[in-house]
CSV table of C-alpha atoms and ligand atoms in Angstrom, one decimal:
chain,number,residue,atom,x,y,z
A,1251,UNK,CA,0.4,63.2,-75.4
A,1252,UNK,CA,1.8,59.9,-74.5
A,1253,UNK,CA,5.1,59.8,-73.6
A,1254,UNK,CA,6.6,56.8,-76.0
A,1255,UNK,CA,8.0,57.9,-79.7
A,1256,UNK,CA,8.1,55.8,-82.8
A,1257,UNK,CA,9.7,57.0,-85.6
A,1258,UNK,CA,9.2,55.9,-88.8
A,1259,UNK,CA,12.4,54.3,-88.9
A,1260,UNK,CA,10.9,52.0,-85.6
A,1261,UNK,CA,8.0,51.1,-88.0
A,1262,UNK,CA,10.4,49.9,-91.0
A,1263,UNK,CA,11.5,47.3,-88.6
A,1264,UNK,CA,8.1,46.0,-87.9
A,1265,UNK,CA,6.4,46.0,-91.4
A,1266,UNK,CA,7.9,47.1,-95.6
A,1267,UNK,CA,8.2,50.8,-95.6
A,1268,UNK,CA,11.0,53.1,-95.2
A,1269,UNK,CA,11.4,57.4,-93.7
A,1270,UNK,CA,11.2,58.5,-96.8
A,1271,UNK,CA,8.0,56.4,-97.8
A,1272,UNK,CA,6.3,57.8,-95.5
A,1273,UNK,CA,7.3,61.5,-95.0
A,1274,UNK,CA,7.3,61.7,-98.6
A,1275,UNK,CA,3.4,60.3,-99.1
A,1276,UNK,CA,2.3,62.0,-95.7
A,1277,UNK,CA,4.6,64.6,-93.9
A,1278,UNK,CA,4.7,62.3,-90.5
A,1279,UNK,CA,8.0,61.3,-89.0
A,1280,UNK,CA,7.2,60.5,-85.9
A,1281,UNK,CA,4.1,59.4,-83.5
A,1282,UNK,CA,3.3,59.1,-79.9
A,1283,UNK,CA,1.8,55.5,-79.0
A,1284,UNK,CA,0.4,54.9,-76.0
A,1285,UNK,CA,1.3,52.4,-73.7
A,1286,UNK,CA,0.8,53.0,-70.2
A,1287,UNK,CA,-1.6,55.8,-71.0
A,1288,UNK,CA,-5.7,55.6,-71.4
A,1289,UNK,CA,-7.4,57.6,-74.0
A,1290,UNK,CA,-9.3,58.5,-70.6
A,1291,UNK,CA,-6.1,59.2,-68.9
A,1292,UNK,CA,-5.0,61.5,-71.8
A,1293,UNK,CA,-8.3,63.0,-72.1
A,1294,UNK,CA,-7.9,64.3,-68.3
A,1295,UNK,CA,-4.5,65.3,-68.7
A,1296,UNK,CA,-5.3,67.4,-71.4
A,1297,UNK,CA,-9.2,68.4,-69.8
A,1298,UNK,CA,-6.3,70.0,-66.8
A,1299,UNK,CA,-4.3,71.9,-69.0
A,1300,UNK,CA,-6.9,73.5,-70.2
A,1301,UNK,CA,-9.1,74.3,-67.4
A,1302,UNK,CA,-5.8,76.3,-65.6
A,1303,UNK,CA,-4.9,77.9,-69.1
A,1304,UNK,CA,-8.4,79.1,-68.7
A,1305,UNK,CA,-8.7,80.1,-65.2
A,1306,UNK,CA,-11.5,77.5,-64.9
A,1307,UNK,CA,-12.7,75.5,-62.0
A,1308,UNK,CA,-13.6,71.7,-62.1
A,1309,UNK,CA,-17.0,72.3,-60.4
A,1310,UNK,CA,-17.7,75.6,-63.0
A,1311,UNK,CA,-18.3,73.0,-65.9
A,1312,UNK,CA,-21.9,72.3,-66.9
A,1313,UNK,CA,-20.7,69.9,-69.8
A,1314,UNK,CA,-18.2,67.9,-70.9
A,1315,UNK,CA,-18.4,66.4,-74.4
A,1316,UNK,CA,-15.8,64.1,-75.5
A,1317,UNK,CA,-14.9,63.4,-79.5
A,1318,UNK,CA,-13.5,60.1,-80.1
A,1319,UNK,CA,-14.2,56.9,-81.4
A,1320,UNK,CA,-11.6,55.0,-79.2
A,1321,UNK,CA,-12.7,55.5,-75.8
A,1322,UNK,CA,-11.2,52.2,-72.8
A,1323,UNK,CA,-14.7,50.6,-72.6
A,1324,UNK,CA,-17.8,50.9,-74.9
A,1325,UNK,CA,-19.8,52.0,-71.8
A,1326,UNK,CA,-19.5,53.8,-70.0
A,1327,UNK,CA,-18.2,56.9,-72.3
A,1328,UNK,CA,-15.1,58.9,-71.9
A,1329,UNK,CA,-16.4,62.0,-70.5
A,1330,UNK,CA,-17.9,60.3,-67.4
A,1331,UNK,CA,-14.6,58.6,-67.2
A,1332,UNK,CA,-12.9,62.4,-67.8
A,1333,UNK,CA,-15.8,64.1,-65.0
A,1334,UNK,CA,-15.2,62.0,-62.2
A,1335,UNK,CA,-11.3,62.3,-62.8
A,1336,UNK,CA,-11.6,66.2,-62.8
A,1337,UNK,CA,-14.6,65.9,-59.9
A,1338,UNK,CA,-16.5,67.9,-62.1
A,1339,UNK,CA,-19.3,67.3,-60.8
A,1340,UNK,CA,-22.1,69.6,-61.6
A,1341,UNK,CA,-21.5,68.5,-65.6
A,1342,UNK,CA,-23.3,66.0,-67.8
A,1343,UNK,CA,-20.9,64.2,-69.5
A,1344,UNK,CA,-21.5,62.5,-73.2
A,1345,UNK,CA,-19.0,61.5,-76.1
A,1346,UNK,CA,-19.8,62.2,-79.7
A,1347,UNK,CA,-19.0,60.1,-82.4
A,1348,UNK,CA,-17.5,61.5,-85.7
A,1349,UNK,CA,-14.1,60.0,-85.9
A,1350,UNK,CA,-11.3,62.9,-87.1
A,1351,UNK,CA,-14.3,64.9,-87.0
A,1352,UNK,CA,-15.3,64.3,-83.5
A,1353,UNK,CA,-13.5,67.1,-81.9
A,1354,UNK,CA,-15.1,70.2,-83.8
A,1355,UNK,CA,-18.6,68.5,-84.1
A,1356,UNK,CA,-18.6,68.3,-80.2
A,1357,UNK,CA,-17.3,71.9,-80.0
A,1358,UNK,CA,-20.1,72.7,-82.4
A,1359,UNK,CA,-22.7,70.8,-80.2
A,1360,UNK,CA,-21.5,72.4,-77.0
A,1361,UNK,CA,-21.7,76.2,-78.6
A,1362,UNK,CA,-25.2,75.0,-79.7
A,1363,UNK,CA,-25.7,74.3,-76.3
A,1364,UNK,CA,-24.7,77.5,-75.3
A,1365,UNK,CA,-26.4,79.7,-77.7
A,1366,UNK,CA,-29.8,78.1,-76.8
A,1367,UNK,CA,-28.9,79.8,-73.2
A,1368,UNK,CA,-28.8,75.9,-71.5
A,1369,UNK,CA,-25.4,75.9,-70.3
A,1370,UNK,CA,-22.7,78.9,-69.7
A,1371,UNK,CA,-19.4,76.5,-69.5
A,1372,UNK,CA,-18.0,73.2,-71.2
A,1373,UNK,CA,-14.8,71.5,-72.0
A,1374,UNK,CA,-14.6,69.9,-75.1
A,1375,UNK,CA,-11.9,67.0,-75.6
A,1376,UNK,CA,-10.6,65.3,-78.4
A,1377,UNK,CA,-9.2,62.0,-78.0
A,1378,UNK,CA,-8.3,59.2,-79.6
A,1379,UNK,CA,-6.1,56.1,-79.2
A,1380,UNK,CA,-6.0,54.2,-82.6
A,1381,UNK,CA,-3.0,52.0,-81.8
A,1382,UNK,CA,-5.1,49.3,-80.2
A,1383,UNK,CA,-7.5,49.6,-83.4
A,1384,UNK,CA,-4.8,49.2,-86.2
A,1385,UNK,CA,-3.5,46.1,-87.9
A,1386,UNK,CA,0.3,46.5,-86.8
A,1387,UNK,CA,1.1,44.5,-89.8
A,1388,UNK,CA,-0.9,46.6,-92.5
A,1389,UNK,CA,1.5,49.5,-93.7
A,1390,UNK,CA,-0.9,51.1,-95.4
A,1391,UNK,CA,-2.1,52.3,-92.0
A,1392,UNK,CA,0.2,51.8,-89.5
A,1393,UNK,CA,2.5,54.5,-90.3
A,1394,UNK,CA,-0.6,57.4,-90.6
A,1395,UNK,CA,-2.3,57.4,-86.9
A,1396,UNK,CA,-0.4,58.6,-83.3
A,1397,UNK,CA,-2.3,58.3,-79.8
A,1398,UNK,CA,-3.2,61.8,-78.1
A,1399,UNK,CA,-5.7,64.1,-77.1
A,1400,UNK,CA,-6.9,68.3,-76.8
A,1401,UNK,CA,-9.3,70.3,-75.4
A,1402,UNK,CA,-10.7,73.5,-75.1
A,1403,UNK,CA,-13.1,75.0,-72.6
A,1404,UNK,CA,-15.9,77.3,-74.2
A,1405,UNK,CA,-17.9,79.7,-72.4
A,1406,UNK,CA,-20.5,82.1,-73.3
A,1407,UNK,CA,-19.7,85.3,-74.9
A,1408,UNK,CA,-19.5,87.6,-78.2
A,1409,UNK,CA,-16.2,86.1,-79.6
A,1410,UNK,CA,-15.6,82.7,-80.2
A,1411,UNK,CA,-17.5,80.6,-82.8
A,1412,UNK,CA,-18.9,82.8,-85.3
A,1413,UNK,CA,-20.7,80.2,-87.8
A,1414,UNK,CA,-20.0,76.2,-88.8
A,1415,UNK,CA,-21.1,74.4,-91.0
A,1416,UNK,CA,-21.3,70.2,-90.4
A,1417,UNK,CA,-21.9,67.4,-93.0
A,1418,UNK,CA,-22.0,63.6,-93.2
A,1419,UNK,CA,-22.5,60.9,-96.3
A,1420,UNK,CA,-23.3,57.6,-94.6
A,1421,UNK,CA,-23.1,56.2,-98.2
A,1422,UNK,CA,-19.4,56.2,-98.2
A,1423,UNK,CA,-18.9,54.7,-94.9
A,1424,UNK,CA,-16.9,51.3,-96.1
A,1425,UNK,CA,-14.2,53.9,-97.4
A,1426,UNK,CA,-13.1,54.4,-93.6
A,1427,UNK,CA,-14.4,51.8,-90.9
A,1428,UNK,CA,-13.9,49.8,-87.9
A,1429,UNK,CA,-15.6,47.1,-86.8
A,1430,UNK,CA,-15.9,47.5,-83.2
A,1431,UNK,CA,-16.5,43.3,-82.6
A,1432,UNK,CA,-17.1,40.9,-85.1
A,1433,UNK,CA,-20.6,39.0,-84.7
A,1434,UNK,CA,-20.3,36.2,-82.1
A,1435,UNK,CA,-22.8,35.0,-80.2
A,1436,UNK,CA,-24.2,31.9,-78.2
A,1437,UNK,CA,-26.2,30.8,-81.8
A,1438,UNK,CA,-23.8,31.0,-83.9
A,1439,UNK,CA,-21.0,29.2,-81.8
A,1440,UNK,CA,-18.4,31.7,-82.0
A,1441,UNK,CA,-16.9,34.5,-79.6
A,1442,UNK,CA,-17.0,38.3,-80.9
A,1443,UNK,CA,-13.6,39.1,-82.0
A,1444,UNK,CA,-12.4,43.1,-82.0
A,1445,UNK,CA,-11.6,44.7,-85.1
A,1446,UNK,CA,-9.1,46.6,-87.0
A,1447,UNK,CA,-9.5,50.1,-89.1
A,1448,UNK,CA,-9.5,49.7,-92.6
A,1449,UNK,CA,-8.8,52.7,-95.4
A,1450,UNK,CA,-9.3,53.0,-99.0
A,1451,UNK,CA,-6.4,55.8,-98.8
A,1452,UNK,CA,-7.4,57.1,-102.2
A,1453,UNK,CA,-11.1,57.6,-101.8
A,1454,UNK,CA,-10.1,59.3,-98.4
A,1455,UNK,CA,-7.6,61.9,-100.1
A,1456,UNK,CA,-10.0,62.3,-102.7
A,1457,UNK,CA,-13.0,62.9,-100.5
A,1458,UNK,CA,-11.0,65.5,-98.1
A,1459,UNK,CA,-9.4,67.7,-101.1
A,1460,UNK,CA,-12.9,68.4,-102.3
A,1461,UNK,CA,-15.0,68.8,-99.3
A,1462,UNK,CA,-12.7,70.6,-97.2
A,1463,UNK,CA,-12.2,73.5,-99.5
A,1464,UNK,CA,-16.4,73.2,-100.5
A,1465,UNK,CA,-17.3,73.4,-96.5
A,1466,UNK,CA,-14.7,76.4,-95.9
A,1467,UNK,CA,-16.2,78.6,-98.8
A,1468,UNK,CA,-19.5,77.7,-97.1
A,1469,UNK,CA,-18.9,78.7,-94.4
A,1470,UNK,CA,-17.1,81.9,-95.2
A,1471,UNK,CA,-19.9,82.7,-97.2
A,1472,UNK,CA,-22.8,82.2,-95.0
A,1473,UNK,CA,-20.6,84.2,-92.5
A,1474,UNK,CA,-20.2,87.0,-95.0
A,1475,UNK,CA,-16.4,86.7,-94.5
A,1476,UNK,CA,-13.8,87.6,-97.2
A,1477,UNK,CA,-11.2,84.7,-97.0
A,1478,UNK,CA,-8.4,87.1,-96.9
A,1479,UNK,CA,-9.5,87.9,-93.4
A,1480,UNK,CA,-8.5,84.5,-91.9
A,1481,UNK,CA,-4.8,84.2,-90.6
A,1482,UNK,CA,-5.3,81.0,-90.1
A,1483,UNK,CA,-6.8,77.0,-91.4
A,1484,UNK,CA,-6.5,74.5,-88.3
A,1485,UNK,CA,-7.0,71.5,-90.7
A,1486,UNK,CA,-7.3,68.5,-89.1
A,1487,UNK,CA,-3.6,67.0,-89.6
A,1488,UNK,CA,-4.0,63.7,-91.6
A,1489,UNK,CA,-1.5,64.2,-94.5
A,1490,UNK,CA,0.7,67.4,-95.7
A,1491,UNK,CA,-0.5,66.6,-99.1
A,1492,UNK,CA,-4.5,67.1,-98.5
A,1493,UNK,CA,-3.7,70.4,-96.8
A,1494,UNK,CA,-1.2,71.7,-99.7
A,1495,UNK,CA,-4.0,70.6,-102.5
A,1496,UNK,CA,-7.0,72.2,-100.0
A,1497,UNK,CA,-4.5,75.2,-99.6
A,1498,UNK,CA,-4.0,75.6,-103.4
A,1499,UNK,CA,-8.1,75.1,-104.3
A,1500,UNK,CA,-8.5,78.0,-101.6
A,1501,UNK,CA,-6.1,79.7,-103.4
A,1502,UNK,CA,-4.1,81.0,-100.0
A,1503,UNK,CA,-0.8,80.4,-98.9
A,1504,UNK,CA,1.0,77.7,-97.0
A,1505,UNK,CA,2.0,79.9,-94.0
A,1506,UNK,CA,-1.6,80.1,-93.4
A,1507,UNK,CA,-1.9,76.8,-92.7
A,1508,UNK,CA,-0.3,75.7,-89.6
A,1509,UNK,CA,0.9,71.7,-89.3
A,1510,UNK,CA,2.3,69.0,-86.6
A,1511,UNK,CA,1.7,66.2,-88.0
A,1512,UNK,CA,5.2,65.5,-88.3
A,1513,UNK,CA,5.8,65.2,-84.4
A,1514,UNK,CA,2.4,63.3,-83.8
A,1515,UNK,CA,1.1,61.5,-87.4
A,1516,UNK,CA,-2.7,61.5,-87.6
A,1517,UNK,CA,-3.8,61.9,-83.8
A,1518,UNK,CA,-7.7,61.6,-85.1
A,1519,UNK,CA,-10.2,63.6,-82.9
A,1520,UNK,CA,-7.4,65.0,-81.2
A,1521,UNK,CA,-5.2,66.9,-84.2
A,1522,UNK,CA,-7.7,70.3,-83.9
A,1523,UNK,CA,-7.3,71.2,-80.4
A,1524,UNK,CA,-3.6,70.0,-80.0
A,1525,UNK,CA,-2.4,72.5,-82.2
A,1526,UNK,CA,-4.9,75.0,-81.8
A,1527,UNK,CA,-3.6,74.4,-77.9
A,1528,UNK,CA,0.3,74.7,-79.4
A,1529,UNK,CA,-0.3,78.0,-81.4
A,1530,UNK,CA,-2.0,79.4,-78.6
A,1531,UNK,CA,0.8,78.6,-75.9
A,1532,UNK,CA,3.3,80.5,-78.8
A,1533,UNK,CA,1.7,83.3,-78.7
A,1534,UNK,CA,0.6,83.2,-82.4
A,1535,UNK,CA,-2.8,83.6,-81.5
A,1536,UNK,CA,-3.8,87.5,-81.3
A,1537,UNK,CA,-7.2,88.6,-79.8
A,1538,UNK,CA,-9.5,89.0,-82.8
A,1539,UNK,CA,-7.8,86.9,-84.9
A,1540,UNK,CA,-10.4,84.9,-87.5
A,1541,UNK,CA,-9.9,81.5,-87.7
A,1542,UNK,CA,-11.3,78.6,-89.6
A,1543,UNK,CA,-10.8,75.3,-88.1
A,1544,UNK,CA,-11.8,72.4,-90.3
A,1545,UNK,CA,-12.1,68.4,-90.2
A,1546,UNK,CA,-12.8,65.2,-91.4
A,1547,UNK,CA,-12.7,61.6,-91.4
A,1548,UNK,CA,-14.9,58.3,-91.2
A,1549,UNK,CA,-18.7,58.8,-91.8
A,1550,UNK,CA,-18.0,60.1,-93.8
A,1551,UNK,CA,-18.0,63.1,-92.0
A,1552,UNK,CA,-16.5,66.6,-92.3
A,1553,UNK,CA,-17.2,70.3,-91.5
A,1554,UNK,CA,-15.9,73.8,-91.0
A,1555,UNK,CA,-16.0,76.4,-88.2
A,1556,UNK,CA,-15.2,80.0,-88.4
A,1557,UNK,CA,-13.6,81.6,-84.8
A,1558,UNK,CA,-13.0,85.1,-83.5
A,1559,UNK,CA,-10.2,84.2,-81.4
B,1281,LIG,N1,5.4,51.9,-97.1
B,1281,LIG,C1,5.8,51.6,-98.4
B,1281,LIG,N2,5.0,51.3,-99.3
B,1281,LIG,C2,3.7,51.4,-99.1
B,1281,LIG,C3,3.2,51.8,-97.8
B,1281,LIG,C4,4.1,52.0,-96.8
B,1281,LIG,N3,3.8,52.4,-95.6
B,1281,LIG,N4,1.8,51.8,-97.8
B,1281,LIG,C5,1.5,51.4,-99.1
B,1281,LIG,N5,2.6,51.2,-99.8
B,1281,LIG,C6,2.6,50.8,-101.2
B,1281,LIG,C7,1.4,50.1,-101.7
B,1281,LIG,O1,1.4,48.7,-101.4
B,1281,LIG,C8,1.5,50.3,-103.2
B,1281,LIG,O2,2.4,49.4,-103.7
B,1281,LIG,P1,2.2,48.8,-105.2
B,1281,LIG,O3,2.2,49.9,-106.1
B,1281,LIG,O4,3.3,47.8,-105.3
B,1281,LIG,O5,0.8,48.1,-105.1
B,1281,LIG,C9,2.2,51.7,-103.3
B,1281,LIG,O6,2.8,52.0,-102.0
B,1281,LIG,C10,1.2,52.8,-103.6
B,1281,LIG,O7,0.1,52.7,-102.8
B,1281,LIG,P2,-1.1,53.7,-102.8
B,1281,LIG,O8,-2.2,53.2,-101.8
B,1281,LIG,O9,-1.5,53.9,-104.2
B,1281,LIG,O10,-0.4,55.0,-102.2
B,1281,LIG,P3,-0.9,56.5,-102.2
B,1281,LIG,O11,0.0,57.3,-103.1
B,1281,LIG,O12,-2.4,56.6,-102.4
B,1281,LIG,O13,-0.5,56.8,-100.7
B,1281,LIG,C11,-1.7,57.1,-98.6
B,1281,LIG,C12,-1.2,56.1,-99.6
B,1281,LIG,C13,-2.4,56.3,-97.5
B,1281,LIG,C14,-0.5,57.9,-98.0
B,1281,LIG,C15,-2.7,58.1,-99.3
B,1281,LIG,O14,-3.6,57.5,-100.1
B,1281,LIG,C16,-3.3,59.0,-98.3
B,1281,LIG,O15,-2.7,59.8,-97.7
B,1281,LIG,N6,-4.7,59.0,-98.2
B,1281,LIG,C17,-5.4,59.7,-97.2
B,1281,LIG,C18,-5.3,58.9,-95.9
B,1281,LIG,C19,-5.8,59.7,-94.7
B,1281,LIG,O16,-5.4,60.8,-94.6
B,1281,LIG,N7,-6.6,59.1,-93.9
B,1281,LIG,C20,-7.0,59.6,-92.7
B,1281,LIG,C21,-8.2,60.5,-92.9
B,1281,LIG,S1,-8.9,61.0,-91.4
C-alpha cells in the first residue's frame, strides 16, 4: 500500500463533499494515494510478501499474471516489470485486463493453467493505481478509488479453487470507461491527450447488486454447495452499500462479509487479495474453510469463485 493517506476530510478541501457524504453513500474514510510509489513498485512489494508468507522462491514461479488496468507504461506489461524485479526468471509474465475484476479472472486463468497440468506455480497480483486516471475535480469519483495492490501465489493441489464462474457484457461498457488517449495523430493535427474514468454510479450499483448475488448462487450450485457452508464473501470492496444489499439478496449475515474499504476506498484489482492477505495474517482463515470470493467492475465484467482454504 502506498504510504500517503487522504482522508475524506483532505478531499473536501479540494472539490464539494463533506466525511459524512461520503462515508454515508460509500463506507470509505480514508485512501492510500500513491505518490512516490509505481503500480509496478507496489505490485512487487506485495509479489514479496507473498512469496515468503508462502515459503516460495523467486526462481520456483512458472507464471506471473498481473490484474490491472493501470499498469506505468502501456507496454511493456506489469508482470514483466514485476518478474525482473523478483528475478523470477523461469516465469512468463502477462497482465489481464478486467478492471475490479482483474484480480480473480487472472487467479482463475492461472488455476486453468494449472489444472491443464502446464504450470505447477504462479503468483497472481492485483494492482491498480487509479489516482493518475481520475478527474481530481470530479466528486463523483474522486472520493471512491485508493492506489494499492495483492497477491497470492497458487500452486497445484486438492484444496484451493474448487469452481468459478466468469462473465462479461461488452454492451454496457460506457457505464464504466477510460479512455486510455484521446485520438491525435499526424492527420488530424492534434496530439493524443490521456484520459480520465468516468462512472454512471447508478447503473454501476445497479449492475453489481444483481449480478453478484446471480454469479454466487451459480456458482454454489454448479459446485453443489449449500451456502450455509461458506464462512466467508471476499466481495470486491467498492461500496458498503452493494455488499449490504448483495448480503441481504443472499439472505446471509453481515459478519460473513468481511470489509476495508474504509482504510483503502475502492483499491480496484487490488481489493480481493488485500484482504483476503489481511484475514489471513489474523488468523481468521482456518484450513478447510469454504470461501467465495467475488468481483466486478468495468466491462462490464464480474464473476465468482468458490475456495477451500
Ligand atoms: N459529495 C457530495 N455530493 C456529491 C458527491 C460527493 N462526493 N458526489 C455526488 N454528489 C451529489 C450529486 O452531485 C448529486 O447532487 P444533486 O442531487 O444536486 O444533483 C447527489 O450527490 C446525488 O448524486 P447521485 O449520483 O444520485 O448519488 P448516489 O446516491 O447514486 O451515490 C455513488 C453516488 C457513486 C456513491 C453511488 O452511485 C455508488 O456507490 N455507485 C457505485 C459506484 C461504484 O462502486 N463504482 C465502482 C465499481 S467497480
Amino acid at each position: 500500500m502506498p504510504v500517503q493517506m487522504v482522508t475524506n476530510d483532505d478531499l473536501a478541501r479540494v472539490v464539494d463533499t463533506s466525511d459524512e457524504w461520503i462515508a454515508e453513500r460509500t463506507g470509505i474514510r480514508q485512501r492510500r494515494i500513491a505518490v512516490e510509489e509505481s503500480a509496478s513498485h507496489m505490485a512487487s512489494e506485495a509479489a514479496r510478501r507473498a512469496l515468503e508468507n508462502a515459503g516460495v522462491e523467486p526462481e520456483a514461479l512458472d507464471l506471473i499474471l498481473v490484474g490491472t488496468t493501470s499498469a506505468d507504461h502501456c507496454f511493456p506489461s506489469a508482470a514483466c516489470e514485476v518478474q525482473g524485479e523478483l528475478g523470477a526468471i523461469h516465469a512468463v509474465a502477462f497482465d489481464i485486463s478486467a478492471a475490479c475484476s482483474g484480480f480473480l479472472f487472472a487467479m482463475n486463468n492461472l488455476q486453468a493453467f494449472i489444472r491443464a497440468g502446464i504450470y505447477r506455480t504462479g503468483l497472481v497480483i492485483g494492482v491498480d493505481c487509479l489516482s493518475k486516471l481520475i478527474d481530481w475535480k470530479d466528486r463523483s469519483t474522486c472520493v471512491l478509488f485508493g492506489d494499492g495492490a495483492g497477491a497470492v501465489v497458487l500452486q497445484a493441489s486438492d484444496k484451493g479453487i474448487q469452481h468459478s464462474v466468469m462473465r462479461s457484457d461488452g454492451s454496457k461498457w460506457q457505464v464504466l470507461s477510460c479512455v486510455s488517449r484521446t485520438n491525435g495523430n499526424l492527420l488530424n493535427g492534434r496530439m493524443p491527450e490521456p484520459g480520465y474514468l468516468y462512472m454512471n454510479g447508478q447503473e454501476v450499483f445497479k449492475f453489481a447488486v444483481k449480478k453478484v448475488p446471480e454469479c454466487i448462487n451459480q456458482v454454489l450450485e454448479e459446485s453443489g454447495t449449500d451456502i450455509e457452508e461458506i464462512k466467508y464473501f471476499i466481495l470486491h470492496q467498492a461500496n458498503y452499500r452493494i455488499i449490504e444489499s448483495v448480503a441481504k439478496r443472499l439472505k446471509q449475515p453481515m459478519d460473513k462479509f468481511p470489509m476495508n474499504m474504509e482504510y483503502y476506498g475502492n483499491t480496484s484489482a487490488a481489493t480481493i487479495p488485500v484482504l483476503l492477505d489481511e484475514m489471513n495474517r489474523e488468523g481468521k482463515l482456518n484450513s478447510e474453510d469454504k470461501i467465495v470470493l467475488s468481483g466486478f467492475g468495468a466491462g462490464l465484467t464480474w464473476g465468482a469463485t468458490l475456495l477451500e482454504w
